[in-house]
């Protein structure tokens, strides 16, 4: 039975904000893999969860004015939170761990102590650049222009007492693991790890595994004031969730070592170097594989909340259905490499593969079965080896080709194999021209029934293999083609002729309607822009400048009340308005101002404004501007706003402002 069990994990997510489509990518891939293994008859454990400790969360909770526990509880369980997203994406995990769960916290304390007792964790001091405001240590390379990367303030050299893990002791074993086994995939990531972190100058450094500068973490029970470093705490989730060092679960023997940890490429270092080293320290078996997938990029850059360039999975699945979205993620990008997300690509994939190829095949086949046979095919069959053989051979051998790709986590290739078969089946329709056969049902009815039966069988096999990617739609297709439970199994996926000869077909809803690309892109852009704006702060005001101006210099600026005698748009300029102003001198003053976006010229005539009148004249669009009008500026929902300073009309033109 042992070889029929499969343990797969996703990274546990930081519940520090809303998850986006990039986060969903890894979890959907893991779900597809878990469903595939279940389909193959494995006893599967699919673990996911949340990584809830650390300074970042503590800081965010403080900002929000709640305790860190309240903060994470909200993000994990609230509508639109982590659990909700997995439900939306139809992620069928078997266990969900939160690192604040009591059993995990206790287990981490035991693990820390055991490593300490063994001498693999020792007390030392942590040196680095410290930001007092953020209470954070940074390394030189993390600084932004020599300043704190979080708040931009000055940092200074500081030292704090801390515990260290003796990673250096395991350098040789980890190097050997990486270079001489298939532990880390894709292989392209191996040399980067070995060269940058093990065979680098100074070799593999011991890792600081405790902190005293904040409190939101697992306390080191034998040294109050220290909390366990978040990565040591987080990595062991893969074992505590099975019952390691706790009584809550008892699946360790059954499921450890894990078959594969799916993770994003930026956390390969922790999983491929420190994680095995921790396990070596405790003499525990190592996971069989770590797979570092690529990133989903947006406009060539990583999606991140701080950049504001995230894509909302709720919006997309509401518009196209969860299955289409799941399918798109795994069909379009090779799992090991980065992929550039775009709305256009998403719609194109849905239209080409789902609407044109698969959707058409299913709807044409079921529609013809209804039209020509009232849904029930005749029992008698009449093969035509010349026309039938290629499709049949392709369909029964599909499972093997698919399996080979799935076992290597090459979802894109596995789907490519399925769609080659779908396309072949569509071609088979054209080759057999059922509509021509139908013209003489007496002569060709049996052959027509056979053609449709072959199509149904091909659809059935493809649909079985699509279950991991689009579970819900597959259920609907099975219902339409009359496939009962026995005709939906892995074992039945390499046999042709499983559906009863007189199978009953029900043409159902169109599963993947075609999308009007141009219209949809426009609509999506509008919605996404609206959402982006809604997420922006209501009002932003430029911070006050710290630079001082001396009083005498300030007094040289001559501010005057001016009355608008005339105001016109400047020809060929979208921005400029030309003001003719009474400044009290008896001679008109002309000022040009770039405010056409905010004001119609006629609404300003007669108003009393404020101008600075002793600036040197400037030419704009060939016309002279003798001064500058004063306005108030701020940003509202990302949009620049401007209001001319208008004063009481009682104030005479030319009055000095001081
Ligand atoms: N908490 C750690 C993992 C600890 S595992 C013991 C963490 N969390 S995270 O929330 O920041 O990221 C979770 C996963 O989402 C990572 O594997 C990360 O690579 C993945 N992704 C986040 N944005 C992504 C994309 N834009 N594209 C693909 N995956 C991305 O790291």
XYZ file of C-alpha atoms and ligand atoms in Angstrom:
689
model
C 0.000 0.000 0.000
C 2.967 2.273 0.749
C 3.641 3.203 -2.869
C -0.014 4.188 -3.247
C 0.210 7.176 -0.971
C 1.110 10.683 -2.031
C 1.924 13.701 0.111
C 2.034 17.101 -1.578
C 2.217 20.595 -0.100
C 1.927 24.238 -1.101
C 3.842 26.967 0.682
C 1.904 28.292 3.626
C 0.835 31.843 2.790
C 1.527 35.037 4.687
C -1.905 36.356 5.596
C -0.716 39.928 5.360
C -3.172 41.054 2.688
C -5.504 39.763 0.016
C -4.169 36.880 -2.053
C -3.944 37.365 -5.812
C -3.881 35.193 -8.889
C -0.123 34.646 -8.462
C -0.769 32.980 -5.095
C -3.578 30.946 -6.613
C -1.233 29.669 -9.322
C 0.763 27.400 -7.019
C -2.274 26.174 -5.103
C -4.219 25.378 -8.262
C -1.205 23.453 -9.591
C -0.996 21.540 -6.324
C -4.708 20.833 -6.449
C -4.432 19.543 -10.013
C -1.586 17.265 -8.986
C -3.470 16.020 -5.920
C -6.611 15.339 -7.954
C -4.541 13.541 -10.572
C -3.017 11.276 -7.936
C -6.428 10.611 -6.402
C -7.697 9.759 -9.861
C -4.828 7.289 -10.221
C -5.930 5.636 -6.984
C -3.466 7.146 -4.531
C -4.254 7.912 -0.937
C -3.441 11.613 -1.067
C -2.573 14.137 1.597
C -2.672 17.691 0.245
C -1.546 20.224 2.827
C -1.825 23.973 2.660
C -2.125 26.690 5.271
C -0.953 30.030 6.553
C 2.330 31.303 7.934
C 1.118 33.696 10.567
C 4.073 34.876 12.633
C 6.737 37.494 12.159
C 7.512 41.136 12.243
C 5.664 41.953 9.043
C 2.355 40.692 10.440
C 3.006 42.326 13.800
C 3.573 45.647 12.039
C 0.475 45.373 9.875
C -1.683 44.509 12.870
C -0.361 47.552 14.689
C -1.187 49.728 11.712
C -4.708 48.282 11.662
C -5.090 48.817 15.413
C -5.810 45.155 16.204
C -3.857 42.330 17.819
C -1.756 40.196 15.447
C -4.049 37.231 16.154
C -7.159 39.241 15.265
C -5.397 40.495 12.178
C -4.523 37.042 10.841
C -7.851 35.518 11.902
C -9.566 38.102 9.797
C -7.465 37.521 6.689
C -7.685 33.760 6.955
C -11.385 33.393 7.693
C -13.184 36.553 6.515
C -15.109 36.648 3.228
C -12.562 37.147 0.463
C -9.864 35.712 2.746
C -7.555 32.762 2.274
C -10.072 29.980 3.014
C -12.645 31.681 0.853
C -10.264 31.933 -2.081
C -9.429 28.236 -1.963
C -13.122 27.466 -1.868
C -13.697 29.710 -4.851
C -10.843 28.082 -6.786
C -12.275 24.654 -5.946
C -9.106 23.648 -4.123
C -9.678 20.329 -2.421
C -7.013 20.274 0.285
C -6.983 17.564 2.922
C -5.498 19.601 5.738
C -5.040 23.259 6.539
C -2.410 24.333 9.043
C -2.106 27.707 10.724
C 1.245 28.283 12.394
C -0.564 29.909 15.308
C -2.349 26.600 16.015
C -1.414 25.471 19.525
C -0.135 22.044 18.473
C 2.247 23.584 15.958
C 3.564 26.172 18.415
C 4.329 23.493 21.010
C 5.977 21.301 18.409
C 8.227 24.162 17.254
C 9.320 24.755 20.838
C 10.269 21.090 21.176
C 12.097 21.111 17.846
C 14.057 24.248 18.777
C 15.053 22.756 22.100
C 16.102 19.463 20.544
C 18.352 21.197 18.046
C 19.773 23.306 20.871
C 20.411 20.247 23.037
C 22.236 18.651 20.128
C 24.483 21.672 19.783
C 23.144 22.561 16.337
C 21.568 25.718 17.693
C 23.879 27.983 19.705
C 23.732 31.479 21.140
C 25.637 34.238 19.384
C 25.017 37.770 18.328
C 23.323 39.116 15.248
C 24.967 42.059 13.575
C 23.346 44.186 10.964
C 21.868 47.527 10.043
C 19.038 48.377 12.380
C 16.048 50.611 11.750
C 14.742 51.934 15.052
C 11.333 52.892 13.729
C 10.633 49.532 12.153
C 12.561 47.611 14.809
C 14.136 45.653 12.013
C 17.581 44.381 11.149
C 18.626 44.566 7.523
C 21.654 43.307 5.655
C 23.657 45.715 3.485
C 22.141 44.230 0.352
C 18.582 44.706 1.594
C 19.006 48.449 2.141
C 17.496 50.873 -0.338
C 20.026 53.629 -1.055
C 21.611 52.872 2.290
C 18.301 53.445 4.096
C 15.599 51.226 5.581
C 13.771 49.558 2.669
C 10.461 49.752 4.561
C 10.292 53.317 5.842
C 13.213 54.990 4.072
C 14.710 56.248 7.343
C 18.359 56.130 8.464
C 19.684 52.807 9.773
C 22.637 52.256 12.084
C 24.979 49.393 13.001
C 23.562 47.314 15.799
C 24.005 43.978 17.413
C 21.524 41.777 19.230
C 21.811 38.509 21.053
C 20.399 35.690 18.955
C 20.418 31.943 18.412
C 22.042 30.484 15.317
C 21.546 27.244 13.479
C 24.785 25.512 12.488
C 23.944 25.321 8.783
C 27.660 25.293 7.929
C 27.941 21.816 9.447
C 25.590 20.447 6.785
C 27.021 22.272 3.786
C 28.674 19.204 2.251
C 25.629 16.999 2.648
C 23.309 19.626 1.220
C 25.641 20.250 -1.720
C 25.702 16.531 -2.413
C 21.917 16.351 -2.166
C 21.491 19.161 -4.652
C 24.137 18.139 -7.145
C 23.806 14.380 -7.094
C 20.105 13.680 -6.639
C 16.813 14.843 -8.126
C 15.861 16.551 -4.874
C 15.516 20.006 -6.439
C 13.740 20.623 -9.715
C 13.779 22.124 -12.255
C 17.498 21.296 -12.432
C 18.196 24.805 -13.671
C 17.745 26.053 -10.107
C 20.417 23.737 -8.634
C 23.556 25.577 -9.674
C 22.193 28.922 -8.626
C 21.651 27.522 -5.120
C 25.007 25.792 -4.829
C 27.027 28.647 -6.306
C 25.302 31.489 -4.503
C 24.808 30.015 -1.079
C 27.134 27.053 -0.510
C 30.185 27.502 -2.706
C 30.193 31.262 -2.280
C 32.826 33.288 -0.464
C 32.793 32.223 3.178
C 30.706 29.108 2.404
C 27.262 28.349 3.796
C 26.687 30.711 6.709
C 25.015 29.727 9.952
C 21.455 30.978 10.046
C 20.066 33.308 12.682
C 17.019 31.478 14.049
C 15.731 33.730 16.825
C 14.790 37.378 17.217
C 14.380 39.668 20.192
C 13.289 42.831 18.400
C 9.623 41.808 18.192
C 7.336 39.415 19.998
C 4.889 37.959 17.438
C 6.397 34.510 17.066
C 6.836 31.169 18.809
C 8.569 31.958 22.100
C 11.832 30.134 22.791
C 10.609 28.492 25.983
C 13.998 28.341 27.689
C 14.999 31.927 26.935
C 12.228 34.499 27.359
C 12.473 37.454 25.025
C 13.512 35.328 22.045
C 11.032 34.236 19.408
C 11.790 31.567 16.792
C 12.719 32.848 13.336
C 9.688 32.665 11.102
C 11.253 30.366 8.496
C 12.211 27.682 11.008
C 8.694 27.909 12.407
C 7.125 27.825 8.935
C 9.139 25.041 7.288
C 8.314 22.525 9.988
C 4.619 22.943 9.230
C 5.078 20.220 6.629
C 5.745 17.771 9.451
C 3.799 19.133 12.404
C 0.645 18.963 10.270
C 1.185 15.205 10.147
C 1.730 14.916 13.889
C 5.469 15.447 14.308
C 6.119 16.393 17.945
C 2.413 16.654 18.699
C -0.625 14.554 19.494
C -3.067 16.346 17.257
C -2.379 14.201 14.184
C -0.875 10.790 13.638
C -0.127 10.523 9.914
C 3.597 10.945 10.031
C 4.451 7.340 9.410
C 1.991 7.115 6.577
C 2.874 10.291 4.714
C 6.396 11.408 5.628
C 8.636 11.933 3.686
C 6.626 14.235 1.439
C 6.578 13.350 -2.232
C 6.882 16.942 -3.309
C 6.815 20.481 -1.986
C 5.555 22.876 -4.650
C 6.966 26.354 -4.024
C 7.698 29.596 -5.867
C 11.208 30.203 -7.077
C 12.050 32.971 -4.586
C 11.729 30.611 -1.639
C 13.793 27.802 -3.131
C 16.734 28.819 -0.917
C 14.803 28.081 2.256
C 13.414 24.810 0.975
C 16.483 23.461 -0.766
C 19.183 24.488 1.696
C 17.915 25.170 5.205
C 14.981 22.772 5.215
C 17.093 19.672 4.430
C 19.773 20.916 6.836
C 17.201 21.205 9.660
C 15.999 17.692 8.921
C 19.544 16.348 8.799
C 20.135 17.893 12.197
C 17.189 15.925 13.596
C 18.056 12.749 11.662
C 14.726 12.882 9.862
C 14.068 11.619 6.337
C 14.188 14.316 3.672
C 11.263 15.131 1.371
C 11.636 13.419 -1.978
C 11.408 16.561 -4.031
C 11.190 20.327 -3.986
C 9.803 21.860 -7.156
C 10.418 25.593 -7.613
C 7.880 26.921 -10.073
C 8.137 30.238 -11.888
C 6.243 33.434 -11.260
C 3.167 34.764 -12.891
C 4.220 38.187 -14.051
C 2.201 41.222 -14.913
C 3.743 43.625 -17.396
C 7.020 41.773 -16.969
C 7.179 42.305 -13.191
C 6.163 40.205 -10.198
C 2.616 40.743 -9.024
C 2.642 42.323 -5.661
C 0.198 44.143 -3.541
C 2.642 46.913 -2.777
C 3.077 47.560 -6.510
C -0.702 47.558 -6.908
C -0.441 45.371 -10.010
C -2.330 42.327 -8.762
C -5.026 40.463 -10.637
C -8.168 39.559 -8.766
C -9.150 35.879 -9.044
C -12.683 36.693 -7.835
C -13.292 38.990 -10.743
C -11.909 36.589 -13.333
C -13.697 33.507 -12.084
C -16.952 35.396 -11.826
C -16.667 36.353 -15.483
C -15.288 33.146 -17.017
C -15.881 30.448 -14.434
C -13.387 28.913 -12.056
C -12.582 26.012 -14.350
C -11.608 28.257 -17.230
C -9.323 30.188 -14.915
C -7.739 27.038 -13.443
C -7.284 25.666 -16.924
C -5.727 28.862 -18.221
C -3.132 28.975 -15.442
C -1.828 25.502 -16.137
C -2.334 25.350 -19.895
C -0.612 28.583 -20.780
C 2.609 28.696 -18.783
C 5.274 26.021 -18.350
C 5.228 25.339 -14.617
C 8.957 25.736 -14.049
C 9.304 29.072 -15.838
C 7.902 32.580 -15.446
C 4.812 33.479 -17.430
C 3.385 36.835 -18.363
C -0.285 37.145 -17.451
C -2.506 39.232 -19.664
C -6.256 39.530 -20.104
C -5.770 38.992 -23.805
C -3.948 35.720 -23.313
C -6.623 34.533 -20.917
C -9.459 35.250 -23.335
C -7.519 33.817 -26.249
C -6.903 30.546 -24.363
C -10.552 30.286 -23.396
C -11.682 30.967 -26.946
C -9.211 28.678 -28.692
C -9.013 25.650 -26.450
C -12.240 25.687 -24.533
C -14.790 27.317 -26.835
C -13.445 26.306 -30.257
C -11.797 22.959 -29.629
C -13.294 21.216 -26.617
C -16.606 23.060 -26.400
C -17.274 22.584 -30.080
C -16.388 18.915 -30.026
C -18.739 18.205 -27.129
C -21.595 20.324 -28.417
C -21.372 19.094 -32.010
C -21.213 15.463 -30.933
C -24.091 15.644 -28.453
C -26.175 17.844 -30.749
C -25.834 15.340 -33.605
C -26.679 12.404 -31.322
C -29.878 14.223 -30.371
C -30.704 15.402 -33.826
C -30.162 12.133 -35.662
C -31.038 9.588 -32.965
C -33.108 11.462 -30.392
C -30.149 11.101 -28.004
C -29.942 7.286 -27.979
C -27.391 5.711 -30.319
C -28.265 2.494 -32.199
C -26.672 -0.612 -30.732
C -25.398 -1.912 -34.064
C -21.964 -0.691 -35.103
C -20.145 -0.430 -38.405
C -16.433 0.410 -38.260
C -14.353 1.837 -41.041
C -10.745 0.988 -40.136
C -9.334 3.532 -42.531
C -11.235 6.368 -40.937
C -11.455 5.135 -37.347
C -8.057 3.707 -36.561
C -6.008 6.851 -36.085
C -8.451 8.500 -33.708
C -8.956 5.303 -31.702
C -5.216 4.683 -31.389
C -4.594 8.257 -30.357
C -7.323 8.168 -27.714
C -6.249 4.906 -26.056
C -2.590 5.867 -25.960
C -3.314 9.352 -24.652
C -3.281 8.289 -21.011
C 0.337 7.138 -21.230
C 1.579 10.310 -22.845
C -0.382 12.402 -20.351
C 0.854 10.392 -17.388
C 4.461 10.840 -18.419
C 4.026 14.620 -18.394
C 1.972 14.757 -15.198
C 4.574 12.729 -13.320
C 7.093 15.420 -14.232
C 4.688 18.246 -13.264
C 4.576 19.385 -16.873
C 0.929 20.402 -16.835
C 1.190 22.423 -19.992
C 2.506 19.433 -21.961
C -0.066 17.067 -20.463
C -2.821 19.415 -21.600
C -1.192 19.783 -24.977
C -1.487 16.004 -25.440
C -5.182 16.136 -24.586
C -5.847 18.997 -26.958
C -4.029 17.305 -29.826
C -6.539 14.495 -29.391
C -9.459 16.933 -29.180
C -8.314 18.575 -32.398
C -7.947 15.175 -34.049
C -11.518 14.369 -33.058
C -12.787 17.600 -34.588
C -10.982 16.673 -37.774
C -12.615 13.225 -37.611
C -16.010 14.924 -37.691
C -15.072 16.719 -40.889
C -13.576 13.563 -42.436
C -16.737 11.576 -41.751
C -19.187 14.356 -42.562
C -22.028 13.029 -40.386
C -24.446 15.521 -41.960
C -23.863 13.815 -45.329
C -24.368 10.363 -43.800
C -27.595 11.577 -42.221
C -29.068 12.288 -45.615
C -29.708 8.579 -46.068
C -30.356 7.148 -42.635
C -31.452 3.796 -43.924
C -28.161 3.183 -45.711
C -25.810 5.064 -43.366
C -27.564 5.187 -39.993
C -25.423 2.445 -38.426
C -22.206 4.020 -39.643
C -23.370 7.427 -38.413
C -24.077 5.932 -34.988
C -20.582 4.445 -34.959
C -18.955 7.765 -35.848
C -20.793 9.475 -33.004
C -19.928 6.642 -30.625
C -16.226 6.980 -31.465
C -16.464 10.684 -30.833
C -18.162 10.144 -27.491
C -15.464 7.693 -26.448
C -12.748 10.155 -27.375
C -14.512 12.894 -25.448
C -14.865 10.524 -22.487
C -11.150 9.702 -22.358
C -10.123 13.348 -22.719
C -12.590 14.369 -20.045
C -11.229 11.847 -17.528
C -7.783 13.283 -18.011
C -9.115 16.826 -17.677
C -10.667 16.139 -14.248
C -7.639 17.430 -12.311
C -7.850 20.752 -14.140
C -11.575 21.387 -14.549
C -13.384 19.099 -12.111
C -16.761 20.773 -12.334
C -16.953 21.081 -16.111
C -15.832 17.479 -16.492
C -18.768 16.348 -14.376
C -21.085 18.232 -16.724
C -19.488 16.752 -19.831
C -19.794 13.245 -18.395
C -23.473 13.862 -17.767
C -23.960 15.091 -21.335
C -22.206 12.112 -22.943
C -23.940 9.581 -20.717
C -20.809 8.393 -18.863
C -21.643 6.705 -15.544
C -19.164 6.343 -12.662
C -17.448 3.328 -14.220
C -16.847 5.271 -17.418
C -15.142 8.116 -15.565
C -12.269 6.207 -13.957
C -8.539 6.222 -14.557
C -8.655 2.524 -15.413
C -11.234 3.131 -18.087
C -9.157 5.898 -19.664
C -7.087 3.634 -21.853
C -9.879 1.494 -23.211
C -12.065 2.371 -26.128
C -15.610 1.050 -25.974
C -16.525 1.595 -22.330
C -19.736 3.532 -22.925
C -22.693 1.204 -23.626
C -23.241 0.707 -27.362
C -26.679 2.308 -27.064
C -25.480 5.147 -24.871
C -27.908 7.932 -24.117
C -26.740 11.465 -24.725
C -28.174 14.759 -23.446
C -27.095 17.931 -25.086
C -26.748 20.377 -22.240
C -25.687 23.953 -21.725
C -22.836 25.366 -23.773
C -19.998 24.938 -21.290
C -17.533 27.416 -22.704
C -19.192 30.280 -24.570
C -16.995 32.250 -26.933
C -15.949 35.651 -25.663
C -15.920 38.789 -27.789
C -12.275 39.713 -27.313
C -12.355 43.441 -28.092
C -15.457 44.164 -26.040
C -14.306 42.056 -23.143
C -10.841 43.601 -23.010
C -12.361 47.027 -22.835
C -14.752 45.985 -20.099
C -12.014 44.273 -18.087
C -9.780 47.268 -18.320
C -12.584 49.483 -17.089
C -13.355 47.212 -14.136
C -9.730 46.721 -13.204
C -9.032 50.429 -13.376
C -12.041 51.100 -11.183
C -10.872 48.507 -8.662
C -7.366 49.909 -8.722
C -8.721 53.354 -7.980
C -11.048 52.143 -5.285
C -8.049 50.623 -3.536
C -6.167 53.922 -3.580
C -6.285 56.206 -0.563
C -9.190 58.671 -0.652
C -7.081 61.756 -0.257
C -3.321 62.083 -0.444
C -1.521 65.266 0.396
C 2.095 65.948 -0.415
C 4.239 65.831 2.726
C 5.531 69.160 3.948
C 9.043 69.979 2.900
C 11.657 69.886 5.623
C 13.918 72.355 3.861
C 13.722 75.812 5.443
C 13.509 79.108 3.578
C 14.826 82.188 5.348
C 12.368 84.924 6.158
C 13.951 87.604 3.980
C 13.891 85.345 0.928
C 10.258 84.510 1.551
C 9.348 88.202 1.890
C 10.705 88.883 -1.575
C 7.794 86.925 -3.120
C 5.113 89.415 -4.106
C 1.643 87.862 -3.817
C -1.294 89.973 -5.025
C -5.021 89.675 -5.382
C -5.908 89.756 -9.090
C -9.292 89.928 -10.876
C -9.959 87.877 -13.984
C -10.996 90.212 -16.826
C -10.805 87.555 -19.493
C -9.854 83.894 -19.784
C -9.329 81.871 -23.000
C -7.990 78.484 -24.005
C -4.551 78.672 -25.642
C -4.831 77.319 -29.179
C -3.195 73.913 -29.777
C -2.722 73.303 -26.065
C -4.882 70.947 -23.957
C -3.431 72.330 -20.788
C -3.051 76.083 -20.936
C -5.497 78.869 -20.147
C -4.589 82.502 -20.871
C -5.716 84.982 -18.220
C -6.052 88.717 -18.647
C -5.881 90.100 -15.149
C -6.454 93.370 -13.349
C -3.576 93.567 -10.861
C -4.367 97.100 -9.642
C -1.611 98.789 -11.687
C -3.939 99.931 -14.449
C -2.050 97.799 -17.008
C -3.423 94.361 -17.827
C -1.277 91.434 -16.743
C -1.218 88.215 -18.783
C -0.643 84.905 -17.024
C -0.713 81.460 -18.603
C -1.673 78.577 -16.374
C -1.782 74.811 -17.045
C -5.180 74.244 -15.485
C -7.463 73.660 -18.486
C -8.131 70.122 -17.225
C -9.900 71.502 -14.176
C -11.620 74.699 -15.285
C -13.710 75.982 -18.153
C -12.430 79.513 -19.011
C -15.820 81.212 -18.777
C -16.423 80.114 -15.189
C -13.364 82.073 -14.026
C -14.183 85.491 -15.416
C -14.839 87.961 -12.587
C -13.167 85.827 -9.896
C -10.589 87.203 -7.497
C -7.476 85.017 -7.487
C -3.989 85.104 -6.018
C -0.881 85.505 -8.182
C 2.787 85.835 -7.564
C 3.721 88.822 -9.709
C 7.467 89.276 -9.440
C 8.596 86.100 -11.191
C 10.631 86.709 -14.346
C 8.329 86.527 -17.408
C 8.268 83.148 -19.208
C 7.240 82.146 -22.705
C 4.819 79.253 -23.170
C 3.494 78.238 -26.587
C 4.957 81.465 -27.932
C 3.105 83.697 -25.455
C 4.406 85.514 -22.412
C 3.315 84.670 -18.904
C 3.897 87.360 -16.305
C 3.639 85.479 -13.065
C 1.870 82.473 -11.619
C -1.594 81.805 -10.213
C -1.675 80.035 -6.874
C -3.663 76.818 -6.501
C -4.111 74.067 -3.944
C -3.208 70.547 -5.164
C -3.893 67.099 -3.748
C -4.547 63.541 -4.973
C -7.920 61.859 -4.682
C -8.203 58.123 -5.471
C -5.040 58.411 -7.504
C -6.280 61.406 -9.459
C -4.544 64.750 -9.280
C -6.913 67.512 -8.142
C -6.372 71.254 -8.397
C -8.283 74.193 -6.998
C -7.376 77.783 -7.793
C -7.047 79.863 -4.694
C -10.028 82.263 -4.813
C -10.395 85.025 -2.306
C -13.237 87.291 -1.237
C -14.379 89.611 -4.045
C -14.329 92.468 -1.505
C -10.541 92.432 -1.797
C -9.474 95.047 -4.369
C -7.266 94.108 -7.332
C -3.623 94.573 -6.452
C -3.995 94.141 -2.679
C -0.783 92.682 -1.324
C -0.916 89.399 0.515
C 1.434 89.079 3.420
N 5.133 32.152 3.952
C 6.064 31.909 2.913
C 6.130 30.418 2.579
C 6.493 29.530 3.725
S 6.508 27.863 3.255
C 7.135 27.071 4.546
C 5.693 32.693 1.666
N 4.438 33.135 1.581
S 3.850 34.071 0.430
O 2.462 34.264 0.733
O 4.655 35.230 0.287
O 3.978 33.302 -0.897
C 3.382 32.048 -1.041
C 3.682 31.477 -2.400
O 3.038 32.264 -3.406
C 5.159 31.434 -2.741
O 5.492 30.165 -3.240
C 5.300 32.457 -3.829
O 6.288 32.128 -4.764
C 3.921 32.365 -4.470
N 3.649 33.547 -5.252
C 3.383 34.824 -4.831
N 3.251 35.619 -5.927
C 3.424 34.881 -7.045
C 3.314 35.110 -8.410
N 3.061 36.303 -8.903
N 3.446 34.046 -9.246
C 3.636 32.773 -8.790
N 3.747 32.527 -7.513
C 3.772 33.569 -6.626
O 6.539 32.856 0.811
